[in-house]
């Protein structure tokens, strides 16, 4: 059976097979896991599993104790996870805002994103999906976009000092055109809307039929931290519901001790 399973994966590259071993080790990282268990869980022969595991050990992604014959995650993997720009860099903020993200998704029924500034870009560090049967999931944790691309990213941009904001918009002029119908003029429109209403709307500029509403998030000392956005079908974000969604976001953030 094991040989048949491995044959069925014949088109799978060695790299893909090796990557499949990492979550198997991670799941048992507290105690470690031996070769036979890894091979069985991955549907590989022990010889193939041993070869792939040795490559991961050589690369620092796994650690192997020659005495206990146990594999654990390597320090190199944790170094990569904590690299600049990694979502793990923002774990503390993500944990503090996780209840807000979950509440907004539960109350609105739509998809919620938490985005943070990183240089001239914005990184999605958390997301939650509501109960509405059609999900408008346009970002994933770790997704990076230029500031101004996407509602949460645009809210962060809008809350920045004017000189930096103008510089970023000018420098991203050509980049914006790669994202649907987004233009510099549209980014400036969103910024102006935020300045007046403290929220903004991305009205199907990037993905047809999908809109998003976002607010900027500040701490008690008015330091800009992030953008929280709700993404949904355009038909679900019109008229009064826009104001309702904004209220859901701002109320949840204020109860958690943040400002918008």
C-alpha atoms as one frame of an Amber mdcrd trajectory, in Angstrom:
protein
   0.000   0.000   0.000   2.824   2.389   0.890   4.569   1.711  -2.429   1.276
   2.302  -4.265   0.733   5.586  -2.462   4.242   6.742  -3.216   3.822   5.771
  -6.860   0.602   7.788  -7.016   2.653  10.812  -5.975   5.093  10.223  -8.806
   4.564  13.660 -10.290   5.278  15.309  -6.933   8.707  16.928  -6.764  11.223
  16.111  -4.062  10.832  19.651  -2.767   7.069  19.235  -2.424   7.553  15.930
  -0.619  10.047  17.504   1.766   7.687  20.390   2.511   4.966  17.866   3.404
   7.217  16.519   6.154   7.470  19.833   8.008   3.898  19.968   9.386   4.189
  16.318  10.433   7.213  17.178  12.565   5.644  20.452  13.735   2.549  18.664
  15.003   4.748  16.563  17.303   7.483  19.089  17.938   7.017  19.136  21.724
   8.167  15.521  22.032   9.804  14.947  18.661   8.986  12.255  16.114  10.898
   9.293  14.689  11.574   8.293  11.090   9.055   5.463  10.857   6.194   7.662
  12.071   7.094  10.445   9.632   7.332   8.002   6.724   3.984   6.433   7.604
   2.207   9.776   7.993   3.643  11.026   4.683   2.975   7.782   2.780   6.644
   7.474   1.867   9.131   4.652   2.129  11.557   5.001   5.029  14.433   5.373
   2.568  12.772   8.286   0.784  11.697   9.911   4.045  15.209   9.585   5.482
  16.755  11.227   2.427  14.322  14.129   2.467  14.642  14.605   6.224  18.423
  14.720   5.960  18.141  17.510   3.424  15.931  19.487   5.794  18.393  18.873
   8.637  21.305  20.016   6.458  19.351  23.177   5.639  18.684  23.922   9.301
  14.920  23.521   8.982  14.894  20.366  11.110  17.028  19.089  13.957  17.955
  15.412  14.462  19.182  13.785  17.668  21.396  10.832  16.637  20.985   9.227
  20.048  17.209   9.288  20.455  16.649   9.180  16.668  14.093  11.969  17.040
  13.375  14.846  14.642  12.230  18.300  15.795  11.905  21.679  14.104  15.261
  23.369  13.494  16.326  26.810  14.615  16.605  27.900  10.987  12.859  27.541
  10.580  12.199  29.866  13.507  14.731  32.357  12.139  12.821  32.436   8.850
   9.502  32.858  10.642  10.828  35.874  12.518  12.466  37.547   9.527  11.646
  41.236   8.878   8.332  41.461   7.068   7.084  38.136   8.409   3.574  38.210
   9.900   5.099  36.624  13.032   6.876  39.911  13.679   3.472  41.338  14.564
   2.256  38.506  16.807   1.634  40.746  19.815  -0.542  43.180  17.874  -2.331
  40.342  16.108  -3.177  38.684  19.421  -4.442  41.959  20.894  -6.672  42.589
  17.902  -7.755  38.994  17.294 -10.932  39.363  19.419 -11.865  42.438  17.360
 -11.314  40.623  14.061 -13.411  37.673  15.223 -16.200  39.876  16.590 -16.486
  41.967  13.453 -16.597  38.828  11.278 -19.253  37.250  13.505 -21.486  40.337
  13.689 -21.121  41.468  10.063 -21.112  37.976   8.593 -18.391  38.998   6.144
 -14.628  38.582   5.753 -12.402  40.726   7.964  -8.725  41.570   7.481  -6.105
  43.015   9.794  -3.363  44.837   7.905  -0.227  46.546   9.237   2.249  48.991
   7.673   5.700  47.716   6.750   7.902  50.212   4.944   6.093  51.274   1.771
   3.846  48.215   1.893   1.039  46.743   3.954   1.013  43.163   5.240  -2.093
  41.148   6.079  -1.439  39.549   9.483  -4.858  38.135  10.322  -8.223  37.347
   8.793 -11.553  35.860   9.824 -14.494  34.701   7.732 -18.091  35.440   8.667
 -21.191  33.290   8.232 -22.359  34.691   4.886 -22.298  31.739   2.451 -20.373
  33.613  -0.252 -16.956  34.675   0.999 -15.101  37.578  -0.603 -11.686  36.354
   0.479  -9.179  38.458  -1.453  -6.171  38.362   0.883  -4.324  35.755   2.902
  -2.142  36.058   5.967   1.268  37.130   4.715  -0.041  38.882   1.588   1.873
  42.102   0.884   0.643  45.019  -1.203   1.831  48.583  -1.821   0.251  51.112
   0.531  -2.984  52.274  -1.058  -3.837  48.920  -2.641  -6.813  47.451  -0.810
  -9.091  49.096   1.740  -7.046  48.338   4.862  -3.846  49.398   3.148  -5.494
  52.602   1.906  -6.750  53.411   5.417  -3.195  53.119   6.734  -1.969  55.363
   3.928  -4.709  57.915   4.613  -3.709  58.152   8.275  -0.061  58.890   7.512
   1.452  62.408   7.537   0.638  64.283   4.334   4.210  64.572   3.041   4.837
  60.850   3.309   1.397  60.034   1.944   1.906  62.236  -1.120   5.332  60.744
  -1.740   3.989  57.198  -1.583   1.058  57.906  -3.884   3.371  59.496  -6.435
   5.893  56.654  -6.260   3.178  53.998  -6.668   1.519  55.660  -9.645   2.464
  52.891 -12.092   2.038  50.125  -9.521  -1.595  50.981  -8.825  -2.494  50.289
 -12.445  -1.637  46.618 -11.960  -4.542  46.168  -9.560  -7.810  46.128 -11.474
  -9.152  49.632 -12.090  -7.197  51.260  -9.284  -5.659  54.632 -10.107  -3.843
  57.402  -8.294  -7.007  59.494  -8.477  -9.023  56.709  -6.843  -6.471  56.338
  -4.043  -6.643  60.082  -3.412 -10.445  59.841  -3.371 -10.300  57.128  -0.707
  -7.828  59.175   1.317 -10.086  62.240   1.136 -13.076  60.174   2.220 -11.172
  58.875   5.247 -10.097  62.379   6.202 -13.746  63.477   6.267 -15.475  60.378
   7.631 -12.678  58.378   9.352 -13.435  55.378   7.152 -13.074  54.673   3.442
 -14.580  52.458   0.768 -12.823  50.485  -1.949 -15.729  50.234  -4.384 -14.843
  47.212  -6.553 -11.657  48.867  -7.790  -9.476  45.743  -7.597 -11.873  42.801
  -7.939 -15.115  43.204  -9.860 -18.157  42.785  -7.657 -16.183  42.898  -4.419
 -16.027  45.998  -2.217 -14.441  46.719   1.145 -14.757  49.213   3.982 -11.834
  50.041   6.278 -10.844  52.074   9.297  -7.388  52.966  10.577  -6.462  51.737
  14.049  -4.584  53.818  16.628  -3.448  53.132  20.178  -4.251  55.348  23.169
  -1.379  57.704  22.281  -2.639  58.113  18.694   0.122  55.969  17.156  -0.991
  54.432  13.864  -0.999  50.641  14.241  -3.045  49.001  11.529  -6.051  48.953
   9.252  -9.129  46.791   9.784 -11.306  46.117   6.763 -14.483  44.238   5.924
 -14.701  42.746   2.438 -17.960  41.583   0.886 -19.915  41.385  -2.315 -20.577
  44.886  -3.592 -24.306  44.328  -3.212 -23.812  43.839   0.540 -21.932  47.089
   1.123 -24.245  49.764  -0.152 -26.271  52.499   1.483 -27.013  52.247   5.188
 -25.113  48.985   5.597 -21.825  50.804   5.061 -22.511  52.877   8.149 -23.617
  49.778  10.039 -20.380  47.949   9.222 -18.297  50.962  10.234 -20.142  51.074
  13.567 -19.457  47.377  14.103 -15.735  47.941  13.547 -15.402  51.125  15.592
 -17.447  49.783  18.517 -15.399  46.578  18.692 -12.115  48.506  18.511 -13.135
  51.018  21.163 -14.177  48.285  23.590 -10.750  46.706  23.060  -9.038  50.009
  23.933  -8.153  51.214  20.440  -9.062  54.381  18.520 -10.206  54.904  14.935
